[in-house]
């Protein structure tokens, strides 16, 4: 959430502005609004004090002084901002009424943050409310970064922000601290606390922490239909009055309750809702005594209580929250607060013979238990427990693994069998379009660029879209049903053997889709060493970008065992991930075991809408790459292959072709074959002497021991940007005869027909089965794409990012070398 607004503290002396919003907490907010600092009112900066703080302002005909820290909590709009953002034509004069209206309109922008437990349906609700298409899954940690969207309803603009799912806002994991930081620093107008209606007691723990923060909250009671099915008697209106928070029942997958939620947001924002009030959860006489002691010291610093809820700060300090203590270091009475808090913690723990954090947690759950006893009555229980019976089979001691392995095999097999038909249709469409462009344009560099560079490069990638979508469909199905969490449960013991947590399995499986969100999903792991170790082995998971390379090579060289070969290459990645994790665990990540604690969400019936939305959203990202990285790479590769144009050939190909054409003694079939061979030789020599050929030959000494020719070397180099570009490069290097952009079948034939043009292997097939396996293994393991390196840098640091680049490339070379050289002794 970027801060895009101007604040009163930024206005220079003499400047006049209009108030759009007042932020801050408690007494400050009340005092400042009573003094007339409300939406639409004009404020003039009169002068600064000699030491630049406080500042004198004029409002409603009288003067008042505010400190910079207080003025920083008042959002304003200036004449300059109005001119810049107004749709009206500026004629040199802005009257006061227009500025006032601008402030009021700007004040109708409501910043809303969605906060909730994992599996509460928060992101589904965000998608339905905003029309966005974020990933939705039935397991912990789908939302691993901030998602934003704008929605307009009833003359109001809502800025919706979907924060990572979290069980609390303590400091156990990065996403908990991340959510807390977003709330404290960006000060949203209202928080939508998405609560899973089928698991109220656990979900309301987060609600109690939001109450402590003294911010406006609305509860979206999601999955309300599950309560109705159980015939539960729940007086949510009474609970809302008890909490001072309005509660709106929602069924996010069906879009029910969304309009009511927006209406309630407006009422709460405009202070029209009778339920909204700030309550203090009574934690008991002893705890309250020590909260007040810490609060008394906090009140000595107005700067703290203007920015934070003093009660929230006191409770966090009583819980020995180190992050909160760190945040207070900037304030002048920090040492006094720290001393008083330490004394309070010591006395509390001594009096109750328990850790202070546990004492507060027990008190919160005690409050929740009491509130639910007054408002909640269990309905009829399902004696058959049908959903639990699924676990008896899917996580069975003996059947669990075979079922999981079968599901993974079926996913890869379906990728080929189901994807083959739409692949052929797309392939034919690309070929038809290419032929039309070639027939419509005169011969020259532009036509060559369009046909062989852009259409040839991108066409060779878009044909694999059906395979990508099928892969994402299966992964989405695992997420939506809740089976992904069961897979983690099944795999925990094996993960534990290699030094990882069972929860690491989720980011690893996500890596089959894309390594970047998989690396971001490691935030759900509480232990830092677990996070980094998981990041380092995620690149071994074959992402969808590598899939086109596998599909191309396997279908060309191994047509009879496609599903088996694809399954094998994926399993090889998993195998090396395990080996690497074992080595790194011994060398760099020796640590104490972390207990396996992970929610197993209830099984849920996936909706076609959500599964399709997830599948298409990731497919759209794949297509977006074609319009950016792959397009640029294709044009660059084409240019490097097309230039220089003044090549000195070893023989006069055109002369020999003309002689053959005029030869009347040869049969037409034989003549045609000889001409085709000459044309291919000419194109091959042109490519070899082009800039890209020179680059390929420069790295040939490094890749020759792996069985690769210079064209394969160039493809690998271009794949550093994005792995899809490997196929695009091969499309440009192997496809073109200079006349047409051939379809994928032709590219497969080119690969099969490719021969070494020089050296001891001259005349032998380049893509032998052994070289093909070596090449696929290299693509599997070497340097992850630039986006993955950037993600590792963001989540860890540059050191680990550089280490990933180096160790994966060295390992890829060693493995391909071993496969080719040892295999050559037997094959």
Coordinates of N, CA and C in Angstrom, one line a residue, residues 427 552-553 555-557 680 734-735 737 742-755 765 767:
X427 N -1.4 -24.9 -33.3 CA -0.3 -25.1 -34.2 C -0.7 -24.7 -35.6
X552 N 8.6 -30.5 -26.1 CA 9.2 -30.5 -27.4 C 10.1 -31.6 -27.6
X553 N 11.1 -31.8 -26.7 CA 12.1 -32.8 -26.8 C 11.5 -34.2 -26.7
X555 N 8.4 -35.3 -27.1 CA 7.5 -35.7 -28.2 C 8.3 -35.9 -29.5
X556 N 9.5 -35.3 -29.6 CA 10.3 -35.5 -30.8 C 11.1 -36.7 -30.8
X557 N 11.7 -37.0 -29.6 CA 12.7 -38.0 -29.5 C 12.2 -39.3 -28.8
X680 N 19.4 -25.5 -47.2 CA 19.7 -25.8 -45.8 C 21.1 -25.5 -45.4
X734 N 16.3 -23.3 -35.3 CA 16.1 -24.6 -36.1 C 15.0 -24.5 -37.1
X735 N 14.1 -23.7 -36.9 CA 12.9 -23.6 -37.7 C 13.2 -23.1 -39.1
X737 N 13.8 -21.6 -42.7 CA 14.6 -21.8 -44.0 C 14.6 -20.4 -44.7
X742 N 7.8 -22.4 -39.8 CA 7.2 -23.7 -39.8 C 6.5 -24.0 -38.4
X743 N 5.6 -24.9 -38.5 CA 4.9 -25.3 -37.3 C 5.7 -26.1 -36.4
X744 N 5.1 -26.5 -35.2 CA 5.8 -27.3 -34.2 C 6.2 -28.6 -34.7
X745 N 5.4 -29.3 -35.5 CA 5.8 -30.5 -36.1 C 7.1 -30.4 -36.9
X746 N 7.2 -29.3 -37.7 CA 8.4 -29.1 -38.5 C 9.6 -28.9 -37.6
X747 N 9.4 -28.2 -36.4 CA 10.5 -28.0 -35.5 C 10.9 -29.3 -34.9
X748 N 10.0 -30.2 -34.6 CA 10.3 -31.5 -34.1 C 11.2 -32.3 -35.1
X749 N 10.7 -32.2 -36.4 CA 11.5 -32.9 -37.4 C 12.9 -32.3 -37.6
X750 N 13.0 -30.9 -37.5 CA 14.3 -30.3 -37.6 C 15.2 -30.8 -36.5
X751 N 14.7 -30.9 -35.3 CA 15.5 -31.4 -34.2 C 15.9 -32.8 -34.4
X752 N 15.0 -33.7 -34.9 CA 15.4 -35.1 -35.2 C 16.5 -35.2 -36.3
X753 N 16.4 -34.3 -37.3 CA 17.2 -34.3 -38.4 C 18.6 -33.6 -38.2
X754 N 18.7 -32.8 -37.1 CA 19.9 -32.0 -36.9 C 21.1 -32.8 -36.8
X755 N 22.2 -32.5 -37.6 CA 23.4 -33.2 -37.6 C 24.6 -32.3 -37.2
X765 N 23.6 -37.5 -35.5 CA 22.4 -36.8 -35.0 C 22.8 -36.0 -33.8
X767 N 20.6 -34.5 -31.6 CA 19.6 -34.9 -30.6 C 19.4 -36.4 -30.5

